[in-house]
Amino acid sequence: MSKQRIENSFPDLSANNYSITSPATTEYNCIAWAAGDTEKWWWPDPLYVDYWPSEAPRTDSLQSFIKAYETLDYAVCDSVVYEDGFEKVAIYVDYAGKPTHAARQLSSGYWTSKLGDWEDIEHNVLNSIIGSQYGSVATILKRPTKKPSSS
Amino acid sequence: MTLINFIGCHPLNYNLLHVGTVAIGNESKVVRERGTSSLEHFLESISIQLSNPMVKFYNLKSKWEDETAMLSSTTAISMHPAYQQIIGMGPVAIPLILSEMKNNPGHWFWALKSITGEDPVLPEQRGRIKEMTEAWLSWGMEQGYPLYE
């Protein structure tokens, strides 16, 4: 059932290019998941319902989302290709340029996305979830991978 | 007032109501009366369903969830026409929303803030769905709203 509803909403996903990696939950969304947070729903809504970093403007513009990830040491870059020593985040926007989704790159080079209230998935390429729901990829950001502290 | 009185004639059987002055046999009269009665009963039950806030709420909620569950944008989720219609139901929707939240925590905060003008959620709880849900359920209890099973 889960796979069927996912593939109905994202027709470019098929059995051989993605996998479900978590149960469905409303506790966090894709923006939080890309930021490494599984406890909050991030969104700059005008009613101040959800979490948004105080250093970023509370508007649903691409610049605001870039600023939000910059607070986590990400910086805009120009390549989706996996680079050893870095982790990357992609921001998707709709036809009007408003952010819709974010995905985070894994060390395998694949991407991980939380689909709204649904599950987390791992997908081979960013373009497998472009379309009417999430629009297209607008920006890539990267930051150095945190090295495990030595004890 | 019955549905037929309200509409002025039977919507599905106009002719039935206009043979009253024509001489007809008892059997035809019985058929006409029973037909009218059953149609009225059928249409009244639809009318009652459409005007029942709980039925309306769950119809709108189902449509809203089907069309927004894959979204992350709180703005897009909350501006969906079905969600806006729930907000438009006004205070009658509050106990229905609180009852739904108790069983299935979800994105009801925008609606509750819009309808009530209140916000029992602390700034540090923003985005924490469980804590926000508990804050609103406590608020509802303080206000005396009933929770439905």
Coordinates of C-alpha atoms in Angstrom, one line a residue:
Chain A
M1 CA 0.0 0.0 0.0
S2 CA 2.7 2.5 1.0
K3 CA 4.7 1.8 -2.2
Q4 CA 1.7 2.1 -4.3
R5 CA 0.7 5.5 -3.0
I6 CA 4.3 6.7 -3.3
E7 CA 4.6 5.5 -6.9
N8 CA 1.2 7.1 -7.7
S9 CA 2.4 10.5 -6.5
F10 CA 5.9 10.1 -7.9
P11 CA 5.6 8.2 -11.2
D12 CA 9.4 8.2 -11.8
L13 CA 10.0 6.0 -8.8
S14 CA 9.9 2.3 -9.4
A15 CA 10.9 -0.8 -7.6
N16 CA 14.5 -0.7 -8.9
N17 CA 15.3 2.9 -8.1
Y18 CA 14.2 3.5 -4.5
S19 CA 13.5 1.9 -1.2
I20 CA 11.5 2.8 1.9
T21 CA 13.8 3.3 4.9
S22 CA 11.5 4.3 7.8
P23 CA 7.9 4.1 9.0
A24 CA 5.6 7.0 8.2
T25 CA 5.5 9.8 10.7
T26 CA 4.2 13.3 11.1
E27 CA 6.9 14.2 13.6
Y28 CA 9.4 15.6 11.1
N29 CA 9.4 16.6 7.5
C30 CA 11.9 16.6 4.6
I31 CA 13.5 20.0 5.5
A32 CA 14.2 18.7 9.0
W33 CA 15.3 15.3 7.8
A34 CA 17.8 16.9 5.4
A35 CA 19.1 19.0 8.3
G36 CA 19.5 15.8 10.4
D37 CA 16.6 16.6 12.7
T38 CA 14.0 13.9 13.4
E39 CA 12.1 15.7 16.2
K40 CA 10.6 18.8 14.5
W41 CA 8.6 19.9 11.5
W42 CA 10.5 22.7 9.9
W43 CA 8.7 25.4 7.8
P44 CA 8.7 29.2 7.7
D45 CA 4.9 29.4 7.9
P46 CA 3.4 32.9 8.6
L47 CA 1.4 31.7 11.6
Y48 CA 4.5 30.6 13.5
V49 CA 3.2 27.1 13.8
D50 CA 6.4 25.2 12.9
Y51 CA 10.1 25.4 13.7
W52 CA 12.3 27.7 11.7
P53 CA 15.9 28.8 12.6
S54 CA 15.6 32.3 14.0
E55 CA 18.6 33.5 11.9
A56 CA 16.7 32.8 8.6
P57 CA 13.8 34.9 7.3
R58 CA 10.4 33.4 7.9
T59 CA 9.3 33.4 4.3
D60 CA 8.8 30.6 1.9
S61 CA 11.5 31.7 -0.5
L62 CA 14.5 29.8 -1.8
Q63 CA 16.8 32.4 -0.2
S64 CA 15.2 31.8 3.2
F65 CA 15.8 28.0 2.9
I66 CA 19.4 28.5 1.8
K67 CA 19.9 30.7 4.8
A68 CA 18.4 28.1 7.1
Y69 CA 20.9 25.5 5.9
E70 CA 23.7 28.0 6.1
T71 CA 23.1 28.1 9.8
L72 CA 24.2 24.5 9.7
D73 CA 27.4 25.3 7.9
Y74 CA 26.1 24.4 4.4
A75 CA 27.1 26.6 1.5
V76 CA 25.8 26.7 -2.1
C77 CA 27.7 24.6 -4.6
D78 CA 27.2 23.7 -8.2
S79 CA 27.5 19.9 -8.4
V80 CA 25.2 17.0 -7.4
V81 CA 28.1 14.6 -7.7
Y82 CA 29.2 12.9 -4.5
E83 CA 32.4 14.3 -3.1
D84 CA 34.3 12.5 -0.4
G85 CA 34.4 14.5 2.8
F86 CA 31.3 16.5 2.1
E87 CA 27.6 16.0 2.6
K88 CA 25.1 17.7 0.3
V89 CA 21.5 18.9 0.4
A90 CA 19.3 19.6 -2.6
I91 CA 16.3 22.1 -2.4
Y92 CA 13.4 21.6 -4.8
V93 CA 11.1 24.4 -5.9
D94 CA 7.7 24.6 -7.6
Y95 CA 6.9 26.5 -10.8
A96 CA 6.6 29.7 -8.8
G97 CA 10.0 29.3 -7.3
K98 CA 8.7 28.4 -3.8
P99 CA 10.5 25.6 -2.0
T100 CA 8.7 22.3 -1.8
H101 CA 11.2 19.7 -0.7
A102 CA 14.8 18.9 0.4
A103 CA 16.8 15.7 0.0
R104 CA 20.2 14.8 1.6
Q105 CA 23.0 12.9 -0.1
L106 CA 24.2 9.7 1.6
S107 CA 27.8 8.4 1.5
S108 CA 26.7 5.9 -1.1
G109 CA 26.0 8.8 -3.4
Y110 CA 22.2 8.0 -3.2
W111 CA 19.8 10.5 -1.8
T112 CA 17.4 10.3 1.2
S113 CA 14.1 12.1 1.3
K114 CA 11.2 12.3 3.8
L115 CA 8.0 12.4 1.8
G116 CA 5.7 14.7 3.8
D117 CA 3.8 12.7 6.4
W118 CA 4.9 9.5 4.7
E119 CA 8.1 7.4 5.0
D120 CA 11.7 8.2 4.4
I121 CA 13.0 6.8 1.1
E122 CA 16.4 6.3 -0.5
H123 CA 16.5 7.1 -4.2
N124 CA 19.2 6.8 -6.8
V125 CA 18.9 10.2 -8.4
L126 CA 17.4 13.6 -7.5
N127 CA 15.2 13.6 -10.6
S128 CA 13.2 10.6 -9.6
I129 CA 10.9 12.8 -7.5
I130 CA 10.7 15.8 -9.7
G131 CA 7.2 16.6 -11.2
S132 CA 3.9 18.0 -10.1
Q133 CA 4.4 17.5 -6.3
Y134 CA 7.9 18.8 -5.8
G135 CA 8.7 20.7 -8.9
S136 CA 12.4 20.6 -9.8
V137 CA 15.8 20.9 -8.1
A138 CA 16.9 24.5 -7.7
T139 CA 19.9 24.5 -5.5
I140 CA 22.6 22.2 -4.1
L141 CA 24.4 23.0 -0.9
K142 CA 27.3 21.2 0.8
R143 CA 29.3 21.1 4.0
P144 CA 32.3 19.2 5.2
T145 CA 31.4 15.9 6.7
K146 CA 31.7 15.9 10.5
K147 CA 34.5 13.6 11.5
P148 CA 33.8 11.4 14.5
S149 CA 35.6 12.8 17.5
S150 CA 38.5 10.7 18.8
S151 CA 38.3 9.7 22.5
Chain B
M1 CA -40.8 21.9 7.3
T2 CA -40.3 18.9 5.1
L3 CA -37.9 18.8 2.2
I4 CA -40.8 18.8 -0.3
N5 CA -42.5 21.8 1.3
F6 CA -39.1 23.6 1.3
I7 CA -38.4 22.9 -2.4
G8 CA -42.0 23.5 -3.4
C9 CA -42.5 20.3 -5.4
H10 CA -41.0 16.9 -5.4
P11 CA -37.6 17.3 -7.3
L12 CA -37.6 13.8 -8.8
N13 CA -41.3 13.3 -9.4
Y14 CA -42.9 16.6 -10.4
N15 CA -45.9 14.9 -12.0
L16 CA -46.8 12.9 -9.0
L17 CA -47.7 16.1 -7.1
H18 CA -49.8 17.5 -9.9
V19 CA -52.3 14.7 -10.4
G20 CA -54.0 15.5 -7.1
T21 CA -56.9 17.3 -8.7
V22 CA -57.4 14.6 -11.4
A23 CA -59.7 11.7 -10.5
I24 CA -57.6 8.7 -9.8
G25 CA -58.2 5.3 -8.2
N26 CA -57.3 4.4 -4.7
E27 CA -54.4 2.2 -5.8
S28 CA -52.8 5.0 -7.7
K29 CA -53.2 7.2 -4.6
V30 CA -51.5 4.7 -2.4
V31 CA -48.7 4.2 -5.0
R32 CA -48.3 8.0 -5.2
E33 CA -48.2 8.5 -1.4
R34 CA -45.8 5.7 -0.8
G35 CA -43.5 6.8 -3.6
T36 CA -43.5 10.4 -2.3
S37 CA -42.9 9.3 1.2
S38 CA -39.9 7.0 0.3
L39 CA -38.3 9.7 -1.9
E40 CA -38.8 12.3 0.8
H41 CA -37.2 10.0 3.3
F42 CA -34.3 9.3 0.9
L43 CA -33.6 13.0 0.2
E44 CA -34.0 14.0 3.8
S45 CA -31.3 11.6 4.9
I46 CA -28.9 13.1 2.3
S47 CA -29.8 16.5 3.4
I48 CA -29.2 15.6 7.1
Q49 CA -25.8 14.0 6.2
L50 CA -24.7 17.1 4.3
S51 CA -25.6 19.4 7.1
N52 CA -24.1 17.2 9.9
P53 CA -20.9 18.8 11.0
M54 CA -19.2 15.5 11.8
V55 CA -20.0 14.0 8.4
K56 CA -18.9 17.2 6.7
F57 CA -15.7 17.4 8.7
Y58 CA -14.6 13.8 8.0
N59 CA -15.4 14.1 4.3
L60 CA -13.2 17.3 4.1
K61 CA -10.5 15.7 6.2
S62 CA -10.3 12.6 4.0
K63 CA -10.0 14.8 0.8
W64 CA -7.4 17.0 2.4
E65 CA -5.3 14.1 3.7
D66 CA -5.4 12.3 0.3
E67 CA -4.2 15.4 -1.5
T68 CA -1.6 16.8 0.9
A69 CA 0.0 13.8 2.8
M70 CA 3.1 13.8 0.6
L71 CA 3.7 17.6 1.2
S72 CA 6.1 19.3 3.6
S73 CA 4.9 22.8 3.2
T74 CA 2.7 23.8 6.1
T75 CA 1.5 26.7 4.0
A76 CA 0.4 24.5 1.1
I77 CA -1.1 21.9 3.5
S78 CA -3.1 24.6 5.3
M79 CA -4.2 26.5 2.2
H80 CA -5.7 23.4 0.7
P81 CA -9.4 24.2 -0.1
A82 CA -10.8 21.3 2.0
Y83 CA -8.7 22.5 5.0
Q84 CA -9.9 26.0 4.5
Q85 CA -13.5 24.8 4.4
I86 CA -12.9 23.1 7.8
I87 CA -11.6 26.5 9.1
G88 CA -14.8 28.0 7.6
M89 CA -16.9 25.7 9.7
G90 CA -15.8 27.8 12.7
P91 CA -16.1 26.9 16.4
V92 CA -18.3 23.8 15.6
A93 CA -15.1 22.2 14.1
I94 CA -13.0 22.7 17.3
P95 CA -14.1 19.5 19.2
L96 CA -14.0 17.5 16.0
I97 CA -10.4 18.7 15.4
L98 CA -9.3 18.1 19.0
S99 CA -10.9 14.6 18.9
E100 CA -9.1 13.8 15.7
M101 CA -5.8 15.1 17.0
K102 CA -6.0 13.0 20.1
N103 CA -6.0 9.8 18.0
N104 CA -4.0 11.0 15.0
P105 CA -1.7 13.9 15.7
G106 CA -1.3 16.0 12.5
H107 CA -1.4 19.4 11.0
W108 CA -4.3 20.9 12.8
F109 CA -2.5 23.8 14.5
W110 CA -3.0 26.4 11.7
A111 CA -6.8 25.6 11.8
L112 CA -7.0 25.9 15.6
K113 CA -5.1 29.1 15.6
S114 CA -7.2 30.6 12.9
I115 CA -10.6 29.6 14.4
T116 CA -9.8 30.4 18.0
G117 CA -7.3 33.2 17.8
E118 CA -5.4 31.4 20.6
D119 CA -2.0 29.8 20.8
P120 CA -1.3 27.6 23.8
V121 CA 2.0 26.4 22.2
L122 CA 5.3 27.8 23.6
P123 CA 7.8 29.2 21.1
E124 CA 10.3 26.4 22.0
Q125 CA 7.6 23.8 21.2
R126 CA 7.1 25.0 17.6
G127 CA 7.4 22.1 15.2
R128 CA 7.3 19.4 17.9
I129 CA 4.0 17.8 16.8
K130 CA 3.5 15.7 20.0
E131 CA 4.1 18.6 22.3
M132 CA 2.0 20.9 20.3
T133 CA -0.8 18.4 20.2
E134 CA -0.7 18.0 24.0
A135 CA -0.7 21.8 24.5
W136 CA -3.9 22.1 22.3
L137 CA -5.6 19.1 24.0
S138 CA -4.9 20.7 27.4
W139 CA -6.3 24.0 26.1
G140 CA -9.4 22.2 24.8
M141 CA -9.9 20.5 28.2
E142 CA -9.6 23.8 30.0
Q143 CA -12.2 25.3 27.6
G144 CA -14.6 22.4 28.2
Y145 CA -14.6 21.0 24.7
P146 CA -15.9 17.5 24.6
L147 CA -13.8 14.8 22.9
Y148 CA -15.6 12.3 20.6
E149 CA -14.6 8.6 20.4

